[in-house]
Coordinates of C-alpha atoms in Angstrom, one line a residue:
X1 CA 16.1 25.4 -46.9
X2 CA 14.0 28.6 -46.8
X3 CA 10.7 28.7 -45.0
X4 CA 7.7 29.7 -47.1
X5 CA 7.6 33.2 -45.8
X6 CA 11.2 33.7 -46.9
X7 CA 10.6 32.5 -50.4
X8 CA 11.5 34.9 -53.2
X9 CA 9.2 33.0 -55.5
X10 CA 6.2 33.9 -53.3
X11 CA 7.1 37.5 -53.4
X12 CA 7.6 37.4 -57.1
X13 CA 4.2 35.8 -57.5
X14 CA 2.6 38.8 -55.8
X15 CA 4.2 41.1 -58.4
X16 CA 3.1 38.7 -61.2
X17 CA 5.4 36.0 -62.4
X18 CA 3.5 35.1 -65.5
X19 CA 1.8 38.2 -66.7
X20 CA 2.1 40.9 -69.5
X21 CA 5.5 42.0 -68.4
X22 CA 7.1 38.6 -68.7
X23 CA 5.4 37.9 -72.1
X24 CA 6.5 41.3 -73.5
X25 CA 10.0 41.0 -72.0
X26 CA 10.5 37.7 -73.6
X27 CA 9.2 38.9 -77.0
X28 CA 11.4 42.0 -76.9
X29 CA 14.6 40.6 -75.5
X30 CA 14.6 36.8 -75.7
X31 CA 13.2 36.9 -79.2
X32 CA 13.8 40.3 -80.9
X33 CA 17.1 41.3 -79.4
X34 CA 18.4 37.7 -79.7
X35 CA 17.4 37.6 -83.3
X36 CA 19.6 40.5 -84.2
X37 CA 22.3 39.5 -81.8
X38 CA 22.6 36.1 -83.5
X39 CA 22.9 37.8 -86.9
X40 CA 25.7 40.1 -85.6
X41 CA 27.5 37.2 -84.0
X42 CA 27.3 34.7 -86.9
X43 CA 27.8 37.3 -89.7
X44 CA 31.6 36.9 -89.7
X45 CA 31.2 33.2 -90.8
X46 CA 29.3 34.1 -94.0
X47 CA 31.5 37.2 -94.6
X48 CA 34.6 35.0 -94.6
X49 CA 33.1 32.3 -96.9
X50 CA 35.7 31.0 -99.4
X51 CA 34.1 30.7 -102.9
X52 CA 35.5 28.2 -105.4
X53 CA 38.6 29.5 -107.1
X54 CA 41.4 28.7 -109.5
X55 CA 44.5 30.4 -110.9
X56 CA 43.9 33.2 -113.4
X57 CA 45.8 32.4 -116.6
X58 CA 45.7 35.1 -119.3
X59 CA 45.6 34.2 -123.0
X60 CA 42.1 32.9 -123.8
X61 CA 41.4 35.9 -126.0
X62 CA 44.6 35.3 -128.0
X63 CA 43.4 31.9 -129.1
X64 CA 39.7 32.9 -129.4
X65 CA 38.7 30.3 -126.8
X66 CA 35.3 30.9 -125.3
X67 CA 34.9 27.7 -123.4
X68 CA 36.3 28.3 -119.9
X69 CA 36.6 24.6 -119.1
X70 CA 38.7 24.0 -122.2
X71 CA 41.1 26.8 -121.1
X72 CA 41.3 25.3 -117.6
X73 CA 42.0 21.9 -119.0
X74 CA 44.9 23.4 -121.0
X75 CA 46.4 25.6 -118.2
X76 CA 45.6 24.0 -114.9
X77 CA 47.0 20.7 -113.5
X78 CA 44.6 18.2 -111.8
X79 CA 44.5 17.2 -108.2
X80 CA 42.4 15.2 -105.8
X81 CA 39.8 17.1 -103.7
X82 CA 38.5 16.4 -100.2
X83 CA 36.1 13.8 -101.6
X84 CA 38.8 11.9 -103.4
X85 CA 37.6 13.2 -106.8
X86 CA 39.9 14.5 -109.5
X87 CA 39.5 18.2 -110.3
X88 CA 41.4 21.3 -111.3
X89 CA 44.1 22.6 -109.0
X90 CA 43.0 25.6 -106.8
X91 CA 46.4 27.1 -106.3
X92 CA 48.7 26.0 -109.1
X93 CA 49.0 26.4 -112.9
X94 CA 51.2 25.3 -115.8
X95 CA 54.1 27.5 -116.5
X96 CA 53.1 28.8 -120.0
X97 CA 56.3 30.3 -121.6
X98 CA 56.9 32.2 -124.8
X99 CA 57.7 28.9 -126.5
X100 CA 54.2 27.6 -125.8
X101 CA 52.6 30.8 -127.0
X102 CA 54.3 30.5 -130.3
X103 CA 52.6 27.2 -131.0
X104 CA 48.9 26.3 -131.2
X105 CA 47.5 25.2 -127.9
X106 CA 46.7 21.7 -129.3
X107 CA 50.5 21.1 -129.4
X108 CA 51.1 22.1 -125.7
X109 CA 52.5 19.5 -123.3
X110 CA 53.6 19.9 -119.7
X111 CA 55.6 17.9 -117.2
X112 CA 55.3 17.9 -113.5
X113 CA 58.3 20.3 -113.4
X114 CA 56.2 22.9 -115.3
X115 CA 53.7 23.3 -112.4
X116 CA 54.1 26.6 -110.5
X117 CA 52.1 28.6 -108.1
X118 CA 49.5 31.1 -109.4
X119 CA 51.5 33.9 -111.1
X120 CA 48.7 36.2 -112.4
X121 CA 46.2 36.2 -109.5
X122 CA 43.0 34.2 -109.1
X123 CA 39.6 33.7 -110.6
X124 CA 36.6 33.3 -108.2
X125 CA 33.2 31.8 -108.8
X126 CA 31.0 34.9 -108.2
X127 CA 27.7 33.1 -108.4
X128 CA 26.9 33.8 -104.8
X129 CA 29.4 36.5 -103.7
X130 CA 30.5 39.7 -105.6
X131 CA 32.8 40.8 -102.8
X132 CA 34.3 39.4 -99.6
X133 CA 37.5 40.1 -97.8
X134 CA 38.8 36.8 -99.3
X135 CA 38.1 37.7 -102.9
X136 CA 39.3 41.3 -102.4
X137 CA 42.6 40.5 -100.8
X138 CA 43.2 36.9 -101.9
X139 CA 43.2 35.1 -98.5
X140 CA 43.6 31.8 -100.2
X141 CA 46.4 29.3 -101.0
X142 CA 49.5 30.5 -99.2
X143 CA 47.2 32.9 -97.2
X144 CA 44.5 30.3 -96.8
X145 CA 45.0 30.0 -93.0
X146 CA 44.0 33.7 -92.6
X147 CA 40.3 32.8 -92.6
X148 CA 40.8 29.9 -90.2
X149 CA 43.0 31.9 -87.9
X150 CA 40.4 34.7 -87.7
X151 CA 37.9 32.1 -86.4
X152 CA 40.4 31.0 -83.9
X153 CA 41.0 34.5 -82.7
X154 CA 37.2 35.0 -82.4
X155 CA 37.1 32.0 -80.1
X156 CA 39.9 33.4 -78.0
X157 CA 38.0 36.7 -77.8
X158 CA 34.9 34.8 -76.7
X159 CA 37.0 33.0 -74.1
X160 CA 38.4 36.2 -72.7
X161 CA 35.1 38.1 -72.8
X162 CA 33.1 35.3 -71.2
X163 CA 35.5 35.2 -68.2
X164 CA 35.1 39.0 -67.7
X165 CA 31.5 39.6 -68.5
X166 CA 30.3 36.3 -66.9
X167 CA 31.8 37.5 -63.6
X168 CA 30.5 41.1 -64.1
X169 CA 27.0 39.8 -64.6
X170 CA 27.0 38.4 -61.1
X171 CA 28.8 41.4 -59.5
X172 CA 27.9 44.5 -61.6
X173 CA 24.5 43.3 -62.7
X174 CA 22.7 41.7 -65.6
X175 CA 21.4 44.9 -67.1
X176 CA 24.7 46.9 -67.5
X177 CA 26.4 43.8 -68.9
X178 CA 23.6 43.6 -71.5
X179 CA 24.2 47.2 -72.5
X180 CA 28.0 46.7 -72.7
X181 CA 27.5 43.6 -74.8
X182 CA 25.4 45.4 -77.4
X183 CA 27.9 48.3 -77.6
X184 CA 31.0 46.1 -77.9
X185 CA 29.7 43.6 -80.5
X186 CA 28.4 46.6 -82.6
X187 CA 31.7 48.5 -82.4
X188 CA 33.7 45.4 -83.2
X189 CA 31.7 44.5 -86.3
X190 CA 31.6 48.1 -87.6
X191 CA 35.4 48.5 -87.3
X192 CA 36.0 45.2 -89.1
X193 CA 34.0 46.5 -92.0
X194 CA 36.5 49.2 -92.7
X195 CA 39.7 47.5 -91.9
X196 CA 39.8 44.3 -94.1
X197 CA 42.8 45.8 -96.0
X198 CA 44.8 45.7 -92.7
X199 CA 44.8 42.1 -91.6
X200 CA 46.1 42.7 -88.1
X201 CA 43.5 45.4 -87.4
X202 CA 40.8 43.3 -88.9
X203 CA 41.7 40.5 -86.6
X204 CA 41.6 42.8 -83.5
X205 CA 38.2 44.2 -84.5
X206 CA 36.9 40.6 -85.0
X207 CA 38.1 39.7 -81.5
X208 CA 36.5 42.8 -80.0
X209 CA 33.2 41.9 -81.7
X210 CA 33.3 38.5 -80.2
X211 CA 34.1 39.5 -76.6
X212 CA 30.4 39.7 -75.6
X213 CA 29.3 36.8 -77.9
X214 CA 27.9 34.9 -74.9
X215 CA 26.9 37.5 -72.4
X216 CA 24.6 39.2 -74.9
X217 CA 22.5 36.0 -74.8
X218 CA 22.9 35.1 -71.2
X219 CA 21.9 38.4 -69.5
X220 CA 18.3 38.7 -70.8
X221 CA 17.7 34.9 -70.5
X222 CA 18.8 34.9 -66.8
X223 CA 16.7 38.0 -66.0
X224 CA 13.6 36.3 -67.6
X225 CA 14.2 33.1 -65.6
X226 CA 14.5 35.0 -62.3
X227 CA 11.3 37.0 -62.7
X228 CA 9.1 34.0 -64.0
X229 CA 7.6 31.0 -62.4
X230 CA 9.5 27.7 -62.6
X231 CA 7.0 26.1 -65.1
X232 CA 7.9 28.8 -67.7
X233 CA 11.7 28.2 -67.7
X234 CA 11.5 25.7 -70.6
X235 CA 9.2 28.1 -72.6
X236 CA 11.6 31.1 -72.0
X237 CA 14.6 29.1 -73.2
X238 CA 12.6 28.0 -76.2
X239 CA 11.8 31.6 -77.0
X240 CA 15.5 32.5 -77.1
X241 CA 16.2 29.5 -79.3
X242 CA 13.5 30.6 -81.7
X243 CA 14.9 34.2 -81.7
X244 CA 18.4 32.7 -82.4
X245 CA 17.1 30.5 -85.2
X246 CA 15.1 33.4 -86.8
X247 CA 18.3 35.4 -87.0
X248 CA 20.2 32.5 -88.5
X249 CA 17.5 32.1 -91.2
X250 CA 17.4 35.9 -92.1
X251 CA 21.2 36.3 -92.1
X252 CA 22.0 34.2 -95.2
X253 CA 19.1 35.8 -97.1
X254 CA 20.6 39.3 -96.4
X255 CA 24.0 38.1 -97.7
X256 CA 22.3 36.5 -100.7
X257 CA 20.3 39.6 -101.5
X258 CA 23.4 41.9 -101.3
X259 CA 26.2 39.5 -102.4
X260 CA 28.5 42.1 -100.7
X261 CA 29.9 41.4 -97.3
X262 CA 30.2 45.1 -96.4
X263 CA 26.6 46.0 -96.8
X264 CA 25.3 42.7 -95.4
X265 CA 27.4 43.3 -92.2
X266 CA 26.0 46.8 -91.9
X267 CA 22.4 45.7 -92.3
X268 CA 22.6 42.9 -89.7
X269 CA 24.7 44.8 -87.1
X270 CA 23.0 48.1 -86.6
X271 CA 19.4 47.1 -85.4
X272 CA 20.6 45.6 -82.2
X273 CA 21.4 49.1 -80.8
X274 CA 17.7 49.9 -80.7
X275 CA 17.2 47.5 -77.8
X276 CA 19.2 49.8 -75.5
X277 CA 16.3 52.3 -75.6
X278 CA 13.3 50.5 -74.1
X279 CA 13.4 51.9 -70.5
X280 CA 10.2 50.3 -69.3
X281 CA 11.4 46.8 -69.9
X282 CA 15.2 47.0 -69.6
X283 CA 15.1 46.1 -65.9
X284 CA 17.6 44.6 -63.5
X285 CA 16.8 41.3 -61.9
X286 CA 15.1 41.9 -58.5
X287 CA 16.3 38.5 -57.5
X288 CA 19.9 39.5 -58.1
X289 CA 19.4 42.8 -56.4
X290 CA 18.0 41.1 -53.3
X291 CA 21.1 38.8 -53.0
X292 CA 23.2 41.9 -53.1
X293 CA 21.2 43.6 -50.3
X294 CA 19.9 46.4 -52.6
X295 CA 16.3 46.0 -51.4
X296 CA 15.3 49.6 -52.4
X297 CA 16.2 49.1 -56.1
X298 CA 14.7 45.6 -56.0
X299 CA 11.4 47.2 -54.9
X300 CA 11.6 49.6 -57.8
X301 CA 11.9 46.7 -60.2
X302 CA 9.1 44.8 -58.5
X303 CA 6.9 47.9 -59.0
X304 CA 7.8 48.1 -62.7
X305 CA 6.8 44.5 -63.2
X306 CA 3.6 44.8 -61.1
X307 CA 2.4 48.0 -62.9
X308 CA 2.6 46.4 -66.3
X309 CA 1.0 43.2 -65.0
X310 CA -1.9 45.3 -63.8
X311 CA -1.2 45.1 -60.1
X312 CA -1.6 48.6 -58.6
X313 CA -0.5 48.0 -55.1
X314 CA 1.9 45.4 -53.7
X315 CA 1.4 43.8 -50.3
X316 CA 5.1 44.4 -49.3
X317 CA 7.6 47.2 -49.2
X318 CA 11.3 47.6 -48.9
X319 CA 11.4 46.8 -45.2
X320 CA 9.4 43.6 -45.7
X321 CA 11.8 42.6 -48.5
X322 CA 14.8 43.0 -46.3
X323 CA 13.1 41.0 -43.5
X324 CA 11.9 38.2 -45.7
X325 CA 14.9 37.9 -48.0
X326 CA 17.7 38.5 -45.5
X327 CA 18.9 34.9 -45.7
X328 CA 19.2 35.2 -49.5
X329 CA 21.9 37.9 -49.3
X330 CA 25.3 37.0 -50.5
X331 CA 28.1 39.5 -49.9
X332 CA 31.1 37.4 -50.8
X333 CA 31.4 35.7 -54.2
X334 CA 34.7 34.5 -55.4
X335 CA 34.0 34.2 -59.1
X336 CA 34.8 30.9 -60.8
X337 CA 36.4 29.5 -57.6
X338 CA 33.0 29.5 -56.0
X339 CA 31.7 27.0 -58.6
X340 CA 34.0 24.4 -57.1
X341 CA 32.9 25.0 -53.5
X342 CA 32.2 21.5 -52.3
X343 CA 32.2 18.1 -54.0
X344 CA 28.7 18.3 -55.4
X345 CA 29.1 21.7 -57.0
X346 CA 32.5 20.8 -58.4
X347 CA 31.1 17.6 -59.9
X348 CA 28.1 19.4 -61.4
X349 CA 30.4 22.1 -62.8
X350 CA 32.8 19.6 -64.4
X351 CA 29.8 17.8 -66.0
X352 CA 28.3 21.0 -67.3
X353 CA 31.7 22.0 -68.8
X354 CA 31.9 18.6 -70.6
X355 CA 28.4 18.9 -72.0
X356 CA 29.0 22.5 -73.1
X357 CA 32.3 21.5 -74.8
X358 CA 30.7 18.6 -76.8
X359 CA 27.7 20.8 -77.8
X360 CA 29.9 23.8 -78.8
X361 CA 32.5 21.9 -80.8
X362 CA 29.8 19.9 -82.7
X363 CA 27.4 22.9 -83.2
X364 CA 30.0 25.3 -84.6
X365 CA 31.7 22.7 -86.7
X366 CA 28.3 22.1 -88.4
X367 CA 27.7 25.9 -88.8
X368 CA 31.1 26.3 -90.5
X369 CA 30.6 23.2 -92.7
X370 CA 27.1 24.4 -93.8
X371 CA 28.4 27.4 -95.7
X372 CA 31.3 25.3 -97.2
X373 CA 29.4 22.3 -98.5
X374 CA 28.6 21.9 -102.2
X375 CA 25.6 23.9 -103.5
X376 CA 24.1 27.2 -102.5
X377 CA 26.0 28.3 -99.3
X378 CA 23.1 30.5 -98.2
X379 CA 20.4 27.9 -98.5
X380 CA 22.7 25.3 -96.8
X381 CA 23.2 27.8 -93.9
X382 CA 19.5 28.5 -93.7
X383 CA 18.4 24.9 -93.8
X384 CA 20.6 24.1 -90.8
X385 CA 19.3 27.2 -89.1
X386 CA 15.7 26.4 -89.9
X387 CA 16.0 22.9 -88.3
X388 CA 16.6 24.6 -85.0
X389 CA 12.9 25.7 -84.8
X390 CA 11.4 22.2 -84.5
X391 CA 14.5 21.3 -82.3
X392 CA 13.5 24.1 -79.9
X393 CA 9.9 22.9 -79.7
X394 CA 10.9 19.2 -79.4
X395 CA 13.6 20.1 -76.8
X396 CA 11.1 22.1 -74.7
X397 CA 8.4 19.4 -74.9
X398 CA 10.8 16.6 -74.1
X399 CA 12.7 18.5 -71.3
X400 CA 9.4 19.4 -69.6
X401 CA 8.0 15.9 -70.0
X402 CA 10.9 13.5 -69.5
X403 CA 13.4 15.9 -67.9
X404 CA 16.6 17.6 -69.0
X405 CA 18.9 14.6 -68.3
X406 CA 17.0 12.0 -70.5
X407 CA 16.4 14.5 -73.3
X408 CA 20.1 15.4 -73.6
X409 CA 21.3 11.8 -73.4
X410 CA 18.9 10.6 -76.1
X411 CA 19.7 13.5 -78.5
X412 CA 23.5 12.8 -78.1
X413 CA 22.9 9.1 -78.8
X414 CA 21.1 9.9 -82.0
X415 CA 23.8 12.4 -83.1
X416 CA 26.5 9.8 -82.5
X417 CA 24.8 7.2 -84.6
X418 CA 24.1 9.5 -87.5
X419 CA 27.7 10.8 -87.5
X420 CA 29.0 7.3 -87.8
X421 CA 26.7 6.7 -90.8
X422 CA 28.0 10.0 -92.4
X423 CA 31.6 8.8 -92.1
X424 CA 30.6 5.8 -94.2
X425 CA 28.7 7.6 -97.0
X426 CA 29.9 11.2 -97.2
X427 CA 32.7 10.8 -99.7
X428 CA 30.5 9.4 -102.5
X429 CA 29.0 12.3 -104.6
X430 CA 26.0 10.1 -105.3
X431 CA 25.1 10.4 -101.6
X432 CA 25.2 14.2 -101.6
X433 CA 21.5 14.7 -100.8
X434 CA 21.5 11.9 -98.1
X435 CA 24.6 13.5 -96.5
X436 CA 22.9 16.9 -96.4
X437 CA 19.8 15.5 -94.8
X438 CA 21.7 13.5 -92.2
X439 CA 24.0 16.5 -91.4
X440 CA 20.9 18.6 -90.9
X441 CA 19.5 15.9 -88.5
X442 CA 22.7 16.0 -86.5
X443 CA 22.2 19.7 -86.2
X444 CA 18.6 19.0 -85.0
X445 CA 20.0 16.7 -82.2
X446 CA 22.7 19.0 -81.1
X447 CA 20.3 21.9 -81.0
X448 CA 18.1 19.9 -78.6
X449 CA 21.1 19.2 -76.4
X450 CA 22.2 22.9 -76.5
X451 CA 18.7 23.7 -75.3
X452 CA 18.8 21.3 -72.4
X453 CA 22.4 22.1 -71.3
X454 CA 21.6 25.8 -71.4
X455 CA 18.6 25.3 -69.2
X456 CA 20.5 23.1 -66.7
X457 CA 23.3 25.6 -66.4
X458 CA 20.8 28.2 -65.2
X459 CA 18.9 25.8 -62.9
X460 CA 21.7 24.2 -60.9
X461 CA 23.6 27.3 -59.9
X462 CA 22.6 29.8 -57.1
X463 CA 21.5 33.3 -57.9
X464 CA 24.8 34.9 -56.9
X465 CA 26.7 32.6 -59.3
X466 CA 24.1 32.0 -62.1
X467 CA 25.8 34.0 -64.9
X468 CA 29.2 32.9 -63.8
X469 CA 28.0 29.3 -63.9
X470 CA 26.7 29.7 -67.4
X471 CA 30.0 31.5 -68.3
X472 CA 32.2 28.7 -67.1
X473 CA 30.6 26.2 -69.4
X474 CA 31.0 28.5 -72.4
X475 CA 34.6 29.3 -71.4
X476 CA 35.6 25.6 -71.5
X477 CA 33.6 25.1 -74.7
X478 CA 35.5 28.0 -76.3
X479 CA 38.9 26.6 -75.2
X480 CA 38.2 23.2 -76.8
X481 CA 36.1 24.7 -79.6
X482 CA 39.3 26.3 -80.9
X483 CA 39.9 23.1 -82.7
X484 CA 36.6 23.3 -84.6
X485 CA 37.8 25.6 -87.4
X486 CA 40.9 23.4 -87.9
X487 CA 38.7 20.3 -88.1
X488 CA 36.6 22.0 -90.8
X489 CA 39.8 23.0 -92.6
X490 CA 40.9 19.4 -92.6
X491 CA 37.5 18.4 -93.9
X492 CA 37.4 21.0 -96.7
X493 CA 41.1 20.7 -97.8
X494 CA 41.9 17.0 -97.1
X495 CA 39.2 14.5 -96.3
X496 CA 35.5 15.3 -95.9
X497 CA 35.1 12.5 -93.3
X498 CA 37.3 14.0 -90.6
X499 CA 34.7 16.5 -89.2
X500 CA 32.0 13.8 -88.8
X501 CA 34.4 11.4 -87.2
X502 CA 35.4 14.1 -84.6
X503 CA 31.7 15.1 -84.0
X504 CA 30.6 11.4 -83.5
X505 CA 33.4 10.6 -81.0
X506 CA 32.7 13.8 -79.0
X507 CA 29.0 13.2 -78.9
X508 CA 29.6 9.7 -77.5
X509 CA 31.6 11.2 -74.6
X510 CA 28.8 13.8 -74.1
X511 CA 26.3 11.0 -73.4
X512 CA 28.0 10.0 -70.2
X513 CA 28.2 13.6 -69.0
X514 CA 24.5 14.3 -69.7
X515 CA 23.5 11.1 -67.8
X516 CA 25.3 12.1 -64.5
X517 CA 24.1 15.7 -64.3
X518 CA 21.3 16.2 -61.7
X519 CA 17.7 16.5 -62.9
X520 CA 16.5 20.1 -62.6
X521 CA 12.9 19.8 -63.8
X522 CA 10.3 20.8 -61.1
X523 CA 13.1 22.0 -58.8
X524 CA 13.3 25.5 -57.3
X525 CA 16.2 27.7 -58.3
X526 CA 18.8 27.7 -55.6
X527 CA 19.4 31.1 -54.1
X528 CA 22.6 30.5 -52.0
X529 CA 25.8 28.5 -52.4
X530 CA 24.6 26.2 -49.5
X531 CA 21.5 25.3 -51.4
X532 CA 23.5 24.6 -54.6
X533 CA 25.8 22.3 -52.7
X534 CA 22.8 20.1 -51.8
X535 CA 21.2 20.2 -55.2
X536 CA 20.5 16.7 -56.6
X537 CA 21.9 15.0 -53.5
X538 CA 18.9 12.6 -53.0
X539 CA 18.0 12.0 -56.7
X540 CA 18.0 8.5 -57.9
X541 CA 19.9 7.8 -61.2
X542 CA 17.3 5.7 -63.0
X543 CA 14.2 7.8 -62.5
X544 CA 12.2 10.3 -64.4
X545 CA 11.1 13.5 -62.7
X546 CA 7.6 13.7 -61.2
X547 CA 5.3 16.7 -61.5
X548 CA 4.3 18.6 -58.4
X549 CA 1.0 17.5 -56.8
X550 CA -1.4 20.4 -56.0
X551 CA -4.1 19.9 -53.3
X552 CA -6.5 22.3 -51.8
X553 CA -7.4 22.4 -48.2
X554 CA -9.5 24.7 -46.0
X555 CA -7.4 26.8 -43.7
X556 CA -9.5 27.2 -40.5
X557 CA -7.0 29.4 -38.7
X558 CA -6.8 33.2 -39.1
X559 CA -3.5 34.1 -40.7
X560 CA -1.5 37.2 -40.3
X561 CA -0.6 39.1 -43.4
X562 CA 3.0 40.0 -43.9
X563 CA 2.1 43.7 -43.3
X564 CA 0.6 42.9 -40.0
X565 CA -3.1 43.1 -40.9
X566 CA -5.5 40.2 -40.3
X567 CA -6.3 38.0 -43.2
X568 CA -9.7 36.2 -43.5
X569 CA -9.8 32.4 -43.5
X570 CA -9.6 31.3 -47.1
X571 CA -8.8 28.3 -49.2
X572 CA -5.1 27.7 -49.5
X573 CA -3.0 25.7 -52.0
X574 CA -0.5 23.2 -50.8
X575 CA 2.2 22.2 -53.3
X576 CA 3.8 18.9 -52.7
X577 CA 7.0 18.2 -54.7
X578 CA 8.1 14.5 -54.7
X579 CA 11.8 14.2 -54.0
X580 CA 13.6 11.0 -54.7
X581 CA 14.9 9.5 -51.5
X582 CA 13.2 12.0 -49.2
X583 CA 9.8 12.5 -47.7
X584 CA 7.6 14.8 -49.8
X585 CA 7.9 18.4 -48.7
X586 CA 4.7 20.4 -48.2
X587 CA 5.0 24.0 -49.2
X588 CA 2.0 26.2 -48.5

């Protein structure tokens, strides 16, 4: 392990690791930018919402019928819906011939052989939507899989983009990847707005807009983590969660206000571009620059941070950085393969992948379900988004008090139990309110787990692989998350219990993965692959993390400053971090 003089954290503390710069950076990028990024990312879900619909059957006016339900009863067959309830067919009608029209409608009778597919188009419930691609181009019934397939293509785009931009974040840098992410998601959404009439082009644009769906969140979060003290990691992650949730709550209100997918998409997509033009705060991570041996640029970033933090002169320069951080340099990184370098890193990576998969499948299944449940789709979406605010606070408090491991495992236990209850009650319309409340509680639990897993993904990987490590979890989650839209399709078209059964079983598997990940609370971020290979080696399984002990002692010896000048004897702080299975290590 590094000696105290070689510690990046010590250098970062001299430039200010918890000052104005960090607070403003988090407010701008991990709250503001993420708020608009979440709206751009999730807007496609509300834009492709499928309103209630039936076949359009002309002739009401001919018989002076004003009651729409009476006309439906005459012209539409009945079928069982996904709750087992009898209702009007969505895609079929009775074949009304000239012989029927010559008689009064009270004399009409139809056999099963008279049922045909919709012959005159469709009627949509426009209570909440005036226009969507589905209502404009009839992506229902025989074209009903178009909506589901677009979600699948989006997931494939996320998969492809996460592989590319996750690796670029560790090779090209966090800042350029953030810029590229903003440009790509904006272009993808804008092109899709004008191409809904051309299904193939629309799909391609949707895929392009999803390429940077993960890197746009990862880049500012990792930069913030790498320029802040370890005690603030939970708070930083919570800030991003609140930014994400704020966007999720504003998004349905924009759609509800406009009732038009085109203008709603335009309103929620364009503001993210503004965050490319804040030069004082769009920095590159000096920690990453140091691992690449670019000490001159790292020094520039340190000075930016120090200036805003009110520190006029730093006690180190480029040459001092090179001398003190030489053993942090990593010239060769082999992308995803490096995450499996050694048994411990490979095990941690597999467990992270499993946790990400469980969280992602459950989370996005709930998001898709929220806008497709009975009632106001915008309020349902907002309620499930709003519950993430207390989840972020609860996740941060629990993760910083009991550790990431215990927090994740308990949240998944609760989600599993509630999903099993939902399987038993969700088909009964009388339990609609209870089902909505319990579904929202599952979202609360999964949001806590997402918070903890995201934090662990940052803390167990070395600086040279940090964004790649986060990416590999989302890659696997995206691969398995492809089944999510189909699970929702089964729930909305066949049996409403299926999604909750799948979510409950996957959450049960996630409990085991969460328990066997190493605890990262109160641990320093590893800088090199060698440090990451030892991470968690001596931790006991049944133990809660202990807070560092801070003691003060008089230093009677005259120290030498790093710039060569004499330093006066002064009181120093010794930080003792208890490590399970090892002697406590004193760090001055």
